[in-house]
Coordinates of C-alpha atoms and ligand atoms in Angstrom, one line a residue:
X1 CA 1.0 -14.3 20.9
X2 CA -0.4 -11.0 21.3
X3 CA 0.2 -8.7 18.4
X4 CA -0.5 -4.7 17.2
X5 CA -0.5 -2.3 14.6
X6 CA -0.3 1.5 16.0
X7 CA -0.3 3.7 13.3
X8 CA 0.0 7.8 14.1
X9 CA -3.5 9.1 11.9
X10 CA -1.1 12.0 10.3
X11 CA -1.7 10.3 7.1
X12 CA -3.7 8.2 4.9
X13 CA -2.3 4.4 5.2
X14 CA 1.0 4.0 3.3
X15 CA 2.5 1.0 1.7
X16 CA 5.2 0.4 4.5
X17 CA 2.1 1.0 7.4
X18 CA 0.0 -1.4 5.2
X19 CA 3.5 -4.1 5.4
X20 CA 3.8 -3.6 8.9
X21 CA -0.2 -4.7 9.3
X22 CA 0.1 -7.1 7.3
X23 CA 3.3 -8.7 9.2
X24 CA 1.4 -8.7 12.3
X25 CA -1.6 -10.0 10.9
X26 CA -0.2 -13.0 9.4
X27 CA 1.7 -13.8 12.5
X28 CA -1.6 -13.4 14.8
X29 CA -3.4 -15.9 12.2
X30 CA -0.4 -17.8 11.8
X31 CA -0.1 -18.9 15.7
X32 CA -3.6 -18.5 16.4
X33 CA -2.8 -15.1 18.4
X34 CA -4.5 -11.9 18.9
X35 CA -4.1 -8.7 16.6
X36 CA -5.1 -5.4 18.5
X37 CA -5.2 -2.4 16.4
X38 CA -4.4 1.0 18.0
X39 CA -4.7 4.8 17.0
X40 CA -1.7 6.5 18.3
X41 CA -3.5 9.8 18.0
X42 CA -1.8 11.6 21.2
X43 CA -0.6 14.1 19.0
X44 CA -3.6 16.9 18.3
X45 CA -2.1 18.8 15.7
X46 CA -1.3 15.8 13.1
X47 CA -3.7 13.7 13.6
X48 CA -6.8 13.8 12.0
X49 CA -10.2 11.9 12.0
X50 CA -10.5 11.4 8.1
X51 CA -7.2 9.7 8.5
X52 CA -8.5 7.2 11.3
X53 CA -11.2 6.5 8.4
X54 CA -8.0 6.0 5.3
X55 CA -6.9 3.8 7.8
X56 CA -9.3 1.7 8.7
X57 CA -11.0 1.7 5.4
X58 CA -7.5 0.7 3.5
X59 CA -7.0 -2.4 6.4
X60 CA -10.7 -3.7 5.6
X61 CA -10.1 -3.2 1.9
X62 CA -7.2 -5.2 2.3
X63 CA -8.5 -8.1 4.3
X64 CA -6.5 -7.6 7.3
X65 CA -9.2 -7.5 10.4
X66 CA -8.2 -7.1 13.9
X67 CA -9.6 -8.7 17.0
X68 CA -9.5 -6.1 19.3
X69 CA -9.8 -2.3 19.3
X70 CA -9.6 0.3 17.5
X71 CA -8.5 1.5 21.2
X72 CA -7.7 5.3 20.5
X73 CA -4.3 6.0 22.4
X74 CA -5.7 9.3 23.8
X75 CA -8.2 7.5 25.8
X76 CA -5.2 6.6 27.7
X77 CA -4.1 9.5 28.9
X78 CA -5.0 9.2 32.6
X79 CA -2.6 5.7 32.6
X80 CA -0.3 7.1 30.8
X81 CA 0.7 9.9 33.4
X82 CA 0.1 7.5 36.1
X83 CA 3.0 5.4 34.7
X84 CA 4.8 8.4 34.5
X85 CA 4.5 9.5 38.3
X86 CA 4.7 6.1 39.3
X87 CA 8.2 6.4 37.4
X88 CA 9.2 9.6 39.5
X89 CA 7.9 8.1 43.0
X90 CA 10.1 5.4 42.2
X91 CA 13.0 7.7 41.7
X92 CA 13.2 6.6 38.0
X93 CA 12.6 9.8 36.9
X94 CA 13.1 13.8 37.6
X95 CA 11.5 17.0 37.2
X96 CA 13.1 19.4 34.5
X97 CA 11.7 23.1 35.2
X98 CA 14.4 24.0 32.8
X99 CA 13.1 26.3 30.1
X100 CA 13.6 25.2 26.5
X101 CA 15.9 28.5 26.1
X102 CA 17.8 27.9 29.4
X103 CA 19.0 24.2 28.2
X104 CA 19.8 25.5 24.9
X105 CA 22.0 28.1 26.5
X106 CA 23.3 25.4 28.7
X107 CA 23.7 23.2 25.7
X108 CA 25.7 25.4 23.8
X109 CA 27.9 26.3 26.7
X110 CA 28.8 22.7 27.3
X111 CA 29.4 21.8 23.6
X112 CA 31.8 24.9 23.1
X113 CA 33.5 23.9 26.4
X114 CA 33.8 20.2 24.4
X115 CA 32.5 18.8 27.9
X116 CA 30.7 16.0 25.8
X117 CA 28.2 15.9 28.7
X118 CA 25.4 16.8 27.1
X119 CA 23.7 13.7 27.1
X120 CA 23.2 14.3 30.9
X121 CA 23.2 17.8 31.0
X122 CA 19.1 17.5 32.3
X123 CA 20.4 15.5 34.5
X124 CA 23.4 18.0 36.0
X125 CA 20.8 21.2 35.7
X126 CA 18.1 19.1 37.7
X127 CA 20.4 18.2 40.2
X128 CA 20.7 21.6 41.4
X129 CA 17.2 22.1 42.3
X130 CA 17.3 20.4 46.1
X131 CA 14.3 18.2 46.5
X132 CA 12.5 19.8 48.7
X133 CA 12.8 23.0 46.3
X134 CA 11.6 20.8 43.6
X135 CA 8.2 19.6 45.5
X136 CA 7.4 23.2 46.3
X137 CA 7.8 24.3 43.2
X138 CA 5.4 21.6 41.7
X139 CA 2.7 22.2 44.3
X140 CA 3.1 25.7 43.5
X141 CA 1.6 24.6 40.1
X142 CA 5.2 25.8 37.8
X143 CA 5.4 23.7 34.9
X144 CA 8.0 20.6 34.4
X145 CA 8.7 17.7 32.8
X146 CA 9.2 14.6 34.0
X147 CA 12.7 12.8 32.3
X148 CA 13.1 9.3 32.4
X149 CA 16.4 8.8 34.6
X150 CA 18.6 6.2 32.3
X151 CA 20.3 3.5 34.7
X152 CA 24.0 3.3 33.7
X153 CA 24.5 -0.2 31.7
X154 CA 24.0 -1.7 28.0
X155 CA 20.9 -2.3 26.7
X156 CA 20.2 -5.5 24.5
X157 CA 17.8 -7.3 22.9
X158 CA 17.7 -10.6 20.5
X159 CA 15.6 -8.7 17.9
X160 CA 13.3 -11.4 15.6
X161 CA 14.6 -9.6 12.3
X162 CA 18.1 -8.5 13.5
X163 CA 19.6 -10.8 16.3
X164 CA 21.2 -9.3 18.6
X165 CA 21.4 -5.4 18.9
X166 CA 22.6 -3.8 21.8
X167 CA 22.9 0.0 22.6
X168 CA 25.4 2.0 25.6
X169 CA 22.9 3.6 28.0
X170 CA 25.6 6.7 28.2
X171 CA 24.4 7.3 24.8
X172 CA 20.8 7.7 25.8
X173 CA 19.0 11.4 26.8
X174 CA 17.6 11.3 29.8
X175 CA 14.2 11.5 27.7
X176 CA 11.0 13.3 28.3
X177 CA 8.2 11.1 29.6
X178 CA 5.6 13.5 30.4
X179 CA 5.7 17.0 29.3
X180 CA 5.1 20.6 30.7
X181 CA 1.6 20.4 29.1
X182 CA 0.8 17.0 30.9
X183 CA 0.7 14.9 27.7
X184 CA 2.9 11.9 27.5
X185 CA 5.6 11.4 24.8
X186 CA 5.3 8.6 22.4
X187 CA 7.8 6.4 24.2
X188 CA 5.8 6.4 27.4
X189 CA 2.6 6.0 26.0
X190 CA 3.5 3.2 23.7
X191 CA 5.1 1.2 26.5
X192 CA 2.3 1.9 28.4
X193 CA 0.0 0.8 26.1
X194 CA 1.7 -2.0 25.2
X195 CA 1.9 -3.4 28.5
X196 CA -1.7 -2.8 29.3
X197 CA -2.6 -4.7 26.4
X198 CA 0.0 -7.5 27.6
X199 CA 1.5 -7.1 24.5
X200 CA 4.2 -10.3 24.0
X201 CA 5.6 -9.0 19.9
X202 CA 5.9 -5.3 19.0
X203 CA 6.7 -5.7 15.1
X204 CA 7.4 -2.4 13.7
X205 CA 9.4 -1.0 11.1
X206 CA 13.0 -0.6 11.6
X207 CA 12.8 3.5 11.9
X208 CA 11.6 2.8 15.4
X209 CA 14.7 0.5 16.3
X210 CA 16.6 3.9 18.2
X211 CA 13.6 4.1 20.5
X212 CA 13.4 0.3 21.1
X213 CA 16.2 0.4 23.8
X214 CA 14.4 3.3 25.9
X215 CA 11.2 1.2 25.7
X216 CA 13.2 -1.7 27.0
X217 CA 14.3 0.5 29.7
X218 CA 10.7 2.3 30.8
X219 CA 9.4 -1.9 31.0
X220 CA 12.1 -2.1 33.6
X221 CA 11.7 0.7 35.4
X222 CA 7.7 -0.3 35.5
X223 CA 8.5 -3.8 36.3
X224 CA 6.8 -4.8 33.3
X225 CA 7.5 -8.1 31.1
X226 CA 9.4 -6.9 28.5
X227 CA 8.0 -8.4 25.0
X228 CA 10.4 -9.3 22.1
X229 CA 10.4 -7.2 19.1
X230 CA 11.1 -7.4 15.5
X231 CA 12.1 -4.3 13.3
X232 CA 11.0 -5.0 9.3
X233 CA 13.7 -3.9 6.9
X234 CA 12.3 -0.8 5.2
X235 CA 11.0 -0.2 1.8
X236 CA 12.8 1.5 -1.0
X237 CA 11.8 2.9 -4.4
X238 CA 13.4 1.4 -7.3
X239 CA 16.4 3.7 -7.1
X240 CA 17.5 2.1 -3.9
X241 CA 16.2 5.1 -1.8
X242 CA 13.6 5.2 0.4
X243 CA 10.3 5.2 -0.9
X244 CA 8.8 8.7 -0.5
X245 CA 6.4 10.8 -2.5
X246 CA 9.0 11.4 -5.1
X247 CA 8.3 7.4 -6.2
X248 CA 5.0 8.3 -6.9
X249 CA 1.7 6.2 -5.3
X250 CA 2.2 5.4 -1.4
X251 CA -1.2 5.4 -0.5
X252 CA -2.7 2.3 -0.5
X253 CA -6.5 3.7 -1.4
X254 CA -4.2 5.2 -4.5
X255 CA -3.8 1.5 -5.8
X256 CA -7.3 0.5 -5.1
X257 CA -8.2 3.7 -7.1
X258 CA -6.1 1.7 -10.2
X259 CA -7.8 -1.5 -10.7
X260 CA -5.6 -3.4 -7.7
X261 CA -7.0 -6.0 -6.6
X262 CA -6.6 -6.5 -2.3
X263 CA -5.5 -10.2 -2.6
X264 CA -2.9 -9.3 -4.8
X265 CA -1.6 -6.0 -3.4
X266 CA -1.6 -8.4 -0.1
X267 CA 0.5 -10.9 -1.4
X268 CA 2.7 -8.0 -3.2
X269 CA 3.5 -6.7 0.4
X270 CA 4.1 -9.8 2.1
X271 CA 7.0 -9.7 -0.4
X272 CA 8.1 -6.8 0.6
X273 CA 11.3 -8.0 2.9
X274 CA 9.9 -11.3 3.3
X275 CA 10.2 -14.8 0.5
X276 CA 8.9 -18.2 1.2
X277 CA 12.1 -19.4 0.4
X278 CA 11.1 -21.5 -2.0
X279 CA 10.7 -19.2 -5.3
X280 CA 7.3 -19.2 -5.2
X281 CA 5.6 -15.7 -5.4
X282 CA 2.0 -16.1 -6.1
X283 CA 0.4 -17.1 -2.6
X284 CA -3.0 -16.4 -1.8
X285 CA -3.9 -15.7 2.1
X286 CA -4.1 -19.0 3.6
X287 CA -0.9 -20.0 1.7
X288 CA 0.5 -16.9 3.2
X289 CA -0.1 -17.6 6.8
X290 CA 1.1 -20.9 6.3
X291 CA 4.2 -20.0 5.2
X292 CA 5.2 -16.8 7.0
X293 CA 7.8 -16.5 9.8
X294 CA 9.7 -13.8 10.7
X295 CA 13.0 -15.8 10.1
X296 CA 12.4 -15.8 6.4
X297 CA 12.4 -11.7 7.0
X298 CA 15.2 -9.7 5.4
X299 CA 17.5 -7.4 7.1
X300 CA 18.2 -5.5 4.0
X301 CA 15.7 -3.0 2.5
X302 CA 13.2 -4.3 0.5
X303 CA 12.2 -2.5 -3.4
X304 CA 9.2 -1.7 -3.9
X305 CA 8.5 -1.9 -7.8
X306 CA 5.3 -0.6 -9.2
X307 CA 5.9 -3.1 -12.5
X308 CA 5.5 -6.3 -10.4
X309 CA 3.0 -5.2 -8.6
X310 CA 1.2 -4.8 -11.9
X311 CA 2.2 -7.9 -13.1
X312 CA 1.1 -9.9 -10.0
X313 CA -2.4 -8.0 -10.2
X314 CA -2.5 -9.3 -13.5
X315 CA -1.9 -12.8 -12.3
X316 CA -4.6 -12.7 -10.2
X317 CA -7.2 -11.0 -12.7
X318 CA -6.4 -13.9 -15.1
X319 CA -6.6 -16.2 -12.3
X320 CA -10.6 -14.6 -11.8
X321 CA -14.0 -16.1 -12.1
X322 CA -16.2 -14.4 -15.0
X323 CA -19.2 -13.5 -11.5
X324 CA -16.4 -11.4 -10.1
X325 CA -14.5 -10.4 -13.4
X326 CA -17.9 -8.7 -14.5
X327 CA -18.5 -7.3 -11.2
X328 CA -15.2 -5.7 -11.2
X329 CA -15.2 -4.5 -14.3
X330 CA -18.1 -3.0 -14.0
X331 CA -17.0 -1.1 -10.8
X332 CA -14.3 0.4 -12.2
X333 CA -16.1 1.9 -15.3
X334 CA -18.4 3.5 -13.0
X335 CA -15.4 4.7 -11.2
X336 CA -14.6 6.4 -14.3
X337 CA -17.5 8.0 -14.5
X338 CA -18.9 5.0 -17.1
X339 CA -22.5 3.7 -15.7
X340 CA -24.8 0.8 -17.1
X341 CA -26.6 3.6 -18.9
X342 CA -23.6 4.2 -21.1
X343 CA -22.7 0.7 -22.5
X344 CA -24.3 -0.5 -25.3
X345 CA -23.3 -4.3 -24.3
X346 CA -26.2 -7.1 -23.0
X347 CA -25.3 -8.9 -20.1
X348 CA -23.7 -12.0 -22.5
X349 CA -21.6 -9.9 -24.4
X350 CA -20.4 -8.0 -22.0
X351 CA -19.2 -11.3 -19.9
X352 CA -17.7 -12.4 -23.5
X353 CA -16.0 -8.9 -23.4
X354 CA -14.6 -9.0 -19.4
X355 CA -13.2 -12.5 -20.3
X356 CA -11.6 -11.7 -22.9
X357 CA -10.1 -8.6 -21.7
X358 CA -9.0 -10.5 -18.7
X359 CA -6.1 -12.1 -19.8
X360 CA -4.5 -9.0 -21.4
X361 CA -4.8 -6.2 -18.4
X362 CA -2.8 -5.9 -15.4
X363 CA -5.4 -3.5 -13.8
X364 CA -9.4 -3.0 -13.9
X365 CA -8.1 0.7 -14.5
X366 CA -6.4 -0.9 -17.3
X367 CA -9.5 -3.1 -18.2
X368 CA -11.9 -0.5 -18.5
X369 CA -10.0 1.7 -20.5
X370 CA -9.3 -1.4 -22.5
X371 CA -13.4 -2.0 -22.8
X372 CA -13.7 1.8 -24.7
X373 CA -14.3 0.7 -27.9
X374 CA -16.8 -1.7 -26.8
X375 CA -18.9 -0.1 -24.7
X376 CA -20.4 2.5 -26.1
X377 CA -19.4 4.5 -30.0
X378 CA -16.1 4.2 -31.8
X379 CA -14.0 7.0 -31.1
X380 CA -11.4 7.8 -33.7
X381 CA -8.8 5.7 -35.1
X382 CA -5.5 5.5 -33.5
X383 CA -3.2 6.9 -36.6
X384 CA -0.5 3.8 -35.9
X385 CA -2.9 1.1 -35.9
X386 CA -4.4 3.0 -39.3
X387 CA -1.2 3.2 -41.3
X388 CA 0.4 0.0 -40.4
X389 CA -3.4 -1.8 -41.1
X390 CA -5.0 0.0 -43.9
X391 CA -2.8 2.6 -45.6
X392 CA -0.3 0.7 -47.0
X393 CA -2.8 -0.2 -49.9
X394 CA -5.6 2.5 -49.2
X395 CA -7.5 1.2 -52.4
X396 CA -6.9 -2.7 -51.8
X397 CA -7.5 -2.2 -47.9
X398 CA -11.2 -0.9 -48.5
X399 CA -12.1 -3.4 -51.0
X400 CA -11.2 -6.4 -49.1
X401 CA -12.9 -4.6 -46.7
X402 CA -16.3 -4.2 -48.4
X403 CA -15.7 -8.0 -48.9
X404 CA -15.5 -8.8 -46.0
X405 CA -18.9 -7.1 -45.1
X406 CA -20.6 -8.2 -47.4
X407 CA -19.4 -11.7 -46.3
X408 CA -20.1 -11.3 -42.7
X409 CA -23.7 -10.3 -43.7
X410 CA -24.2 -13.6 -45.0
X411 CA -22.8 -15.5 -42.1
X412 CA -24.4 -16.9 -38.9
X413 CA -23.6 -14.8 -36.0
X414 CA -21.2 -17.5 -34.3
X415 CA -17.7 -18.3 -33.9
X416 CA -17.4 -21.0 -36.1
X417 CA -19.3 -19.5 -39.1
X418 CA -17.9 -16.3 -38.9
X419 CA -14.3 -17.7 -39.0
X420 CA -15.1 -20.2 -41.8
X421 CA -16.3 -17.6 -43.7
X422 CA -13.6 -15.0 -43.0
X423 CA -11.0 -18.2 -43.8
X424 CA -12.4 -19.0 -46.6
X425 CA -12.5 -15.1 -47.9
X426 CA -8.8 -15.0 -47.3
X427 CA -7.9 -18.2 -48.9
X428 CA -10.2 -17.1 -51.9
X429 CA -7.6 -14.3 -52.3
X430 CA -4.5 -16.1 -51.7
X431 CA -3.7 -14.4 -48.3
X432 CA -3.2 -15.3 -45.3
X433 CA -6.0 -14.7 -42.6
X434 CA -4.1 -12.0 -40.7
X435 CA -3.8 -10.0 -43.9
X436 CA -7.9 -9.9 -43.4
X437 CA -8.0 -10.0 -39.4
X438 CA -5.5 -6.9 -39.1
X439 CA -7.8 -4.3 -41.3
X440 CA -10.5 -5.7 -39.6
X441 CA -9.2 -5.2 -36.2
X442 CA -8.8 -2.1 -36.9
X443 CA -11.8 -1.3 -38.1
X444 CA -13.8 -3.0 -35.5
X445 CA -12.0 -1.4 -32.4
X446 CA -10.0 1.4 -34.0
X447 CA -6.6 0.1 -32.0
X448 CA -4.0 -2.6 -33.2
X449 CA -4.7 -4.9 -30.4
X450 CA -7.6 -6.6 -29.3
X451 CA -8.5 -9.3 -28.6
X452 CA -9.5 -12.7 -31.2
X453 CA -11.1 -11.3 -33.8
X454 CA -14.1 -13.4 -33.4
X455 CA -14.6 -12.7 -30.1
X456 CA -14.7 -8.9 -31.1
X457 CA -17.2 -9.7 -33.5
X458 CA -19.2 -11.3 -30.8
X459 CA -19.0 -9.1 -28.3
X460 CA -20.2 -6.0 -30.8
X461 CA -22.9 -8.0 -32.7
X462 CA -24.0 -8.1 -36.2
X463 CA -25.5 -4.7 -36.4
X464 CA -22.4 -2.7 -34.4
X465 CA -20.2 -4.7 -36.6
X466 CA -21.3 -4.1 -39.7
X467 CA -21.8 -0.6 -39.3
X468 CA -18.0 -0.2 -38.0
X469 CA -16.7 -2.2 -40.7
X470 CA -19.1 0.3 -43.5
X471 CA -17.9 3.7 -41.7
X472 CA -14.2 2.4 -41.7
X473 CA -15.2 1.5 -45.9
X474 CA -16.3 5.2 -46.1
X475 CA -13.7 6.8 -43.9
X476 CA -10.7 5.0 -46.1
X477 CA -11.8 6.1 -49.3
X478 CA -12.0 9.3 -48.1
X479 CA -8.7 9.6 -46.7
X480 CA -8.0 8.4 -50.3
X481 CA -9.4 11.5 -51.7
X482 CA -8.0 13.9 -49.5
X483 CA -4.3 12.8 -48.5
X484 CA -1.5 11.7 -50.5
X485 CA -0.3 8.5 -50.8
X486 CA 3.1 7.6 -48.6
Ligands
LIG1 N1 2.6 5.2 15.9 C1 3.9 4.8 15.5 C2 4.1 5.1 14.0 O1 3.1 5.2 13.3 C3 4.2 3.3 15.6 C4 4.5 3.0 17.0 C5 4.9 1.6 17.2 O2 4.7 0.7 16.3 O3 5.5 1.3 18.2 O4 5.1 5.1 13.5

């Protein structure tokens, strides 16, 4: 098998380019087969270099490597227009000197007429130019365009996704292979291409399944294998429209910019139209490209839900070893601007910290903003997590409070003393621990949740502790003072 990816560098790499990769991909590594990557950069005004980087640099964060190319389209050009006159030579294709504002006028005439010949009205206007007229004309160096003559017939194909698809010819243009300017039109190039690169699955997303039947038909009229293809159901935001910018993140590098992690945003998108078919969904890469086929592919669209991506991410942190939890963590606070200069943590508590924060985030963005109150000074208190934890008993709250400080003082800085001692506090006063843990949380990390208690206390260390739990003392019977009651 030899399989591609062509994206058009008009714009960064989008979920439903980053699917179609990733399709191909598995499928090369799944049959042991070859995965050529190609820039389909033929069109100057779009495309842009900084997109070829996106692209490339979203396909190598994702893990998805390619065994040949980049090969930039453009570089084609001279082939390209070969195949093209190799077409006309053959008599498989015509020269349209036709102005754009003489077929229009044609156009209209024949519509308003109801001649419903439009679809070979190139064709008719062409045929009134006599051969020899039309030779002259081109050595006299007037512009055409060369149009692909459609044979009469049906065009079918047994598509990998779909099954069987067919299409009328009479319903095909007699479309443009080369234009006036000498560049190639995407059909003829990409056929080209393809066949150059012998080419045996074009796997694509089902917007291109109208131009599949014309690239059928320029393979025939080159006398080129034809390869099979498969068209991938496409992707719609949670409101069962297609996804566009109005669903918010498309951009791949928009996720890695959130905390995603590239074996999990993989093995969100090979979900995207495809299931193993056994209800399993998380499936690292080699599981993946054991299990993929494209008969397990959906012809319906596929949703693309930010939530489960979220969730799945979240798996996979969980799933983490503390080496790499630590790294990324610590990449994405310096993403946000946070560097080793700015946390106050040692390398022990701050592993203590990453594992413990693992388990409750579903992103590193998520993480590090989780890891606030940790690294560096309190901020405020969050005005929730203050009245449901202290202010229901201002007076009570700061005593236990100052009890629990001077309790703490006493005890060795580890897990087990710390909780015997905080126990035994609560069951001094006829309590239940939480009634102690929940002022304390919130004095500790100014938030409602956190994680264990003790593991907060470990992570900021006897001296940040203490002074937390004094300022939260001072800050209560203050509020005391100065607000009423209620
Ligand atoms: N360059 C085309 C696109 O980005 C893809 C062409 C193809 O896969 O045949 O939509």
């Amino acid at each position: 098998m030899r399989l591609r990816f062509a994206p058009s560098p008009t714009g960064y790499l989008h979920v439903g380019g980053a699917r179609t990769a990733l399709f191909n991909w598995l499928l090369a590594r799944a049959g042991g087969g070859d995965f050529v990557l190609r820039i389909e950069d033929t069109d100057r005004d779009r495309s842009r270099p900084e997109h070829v980087d996106a692209i490339l640099g979203g396909l190598s964060w994702l893990g998805i490597d390619w065994d040949e190319g980049p090969v930039f389209q453009a570089d084609g050009l001279a082939r390209h227009r070969r195949d093209a006159l190799r077409l006309l030579d053959a008599g498989r294709a015509y020269r349209d000197f036709t102005t754009r504002q003489d077929f229009a006028r044609a156009r209209d005439a024949a519509v308003a007429a109801g001649t419903g010949t439009v679809a070979r009205l190139s064709r008719e206007m062409a045929a009134q130019v006599p051969a020899d007229e039309s030779d002259r004309r081109a050595e006299a160096g007037e512009p055409f365009a060369l149009r692909f003559l459609v044979p009469p017939g049906t065009t079918r194909w047994r598509d990998l996704v779909h099954g069987r698809l067919s299409f009328e010819n009479a319903e095909i243009d007699d479309f443009v292979i080369l234009r006036g300017d000498g560049t190639p039109t995407y059909n003829l190039a990409v056929v080209s291409d393809d066949a150059h690169a012998s080419i045996t699955h074009v796997v694509r997303g089902d917007d291109h399944i109208s131009n599949t039947p014309k690239q059928i038909l320029l393979y025939e009229a080159l006398g080129r294998p034809v390869p099979a293809f498969g068209h991938l159901p496409m992707i719609l935001g949670p409101d069962g429209k297609r996804l566009s910018k109005r669903h918010g993140a498309r951009a791949v590098d928009a996720f890695e910019a959130q905390g995603v992690l590239p074996d999990a945003m993989v093995n969100f998108l090979a979900l995207l139209g495809w299931s193993p078919g056994t209800g399993e969904e998380i499936l690292s890469r080699a599981g993946l490209v054991e299990r993929f086929s494209l008969e397990r592919v959906l012809r319906k669209g596929a949703v693309f839900d930010p939530d489960k991506l979220f969730w799945m991410n979240g798996q996979y942190i969980a799933r983490m070893d503390g080496d790499r939890l630590v790294a990324a963590l610590r990449a994405a606070l310096a993403r946000d601007g946070v560097g080793s200069d700015r946390i106050a943590l040692g390398e022990d508590a701050f592993r203590r910290m990453a594992a413990a924060l693992g388990p409750r985030s579903r992103s590193f963005a998520e993480m590090a903003r989780l890891a606030r109150p940790y690294i560096g000074p309190l901020g405020g208190y969050d005005p929730k997590a203050a009245r449901k934890g202290w202010y229901r008993d201002r007076v009570g709250t700061a005593e236990l409070l100052a009890a629990v400080r001077d309790r703490l003082a006493g005890a060795g800085w580890e897990a087990e003393a710390l909780e015997s001692s905080l126990r035994a506090l609560a069951a001094e006063r006829g309590v239940g621990a939480g009634k102690v843990f929940q002022p304390l949380r919130v004095a500790l990390t100014g938030v409602s949740a956190s994680p264990g208690i003790f593991d907060v206390l470990l992570i900021l260390g006897r001296k940040r502790s203490l002074a937390r739990i004094e300022r939260a003392v001072s800050h209560i019977e203050a509020g005391e003072r100065s607000t009423p009651a209620g």
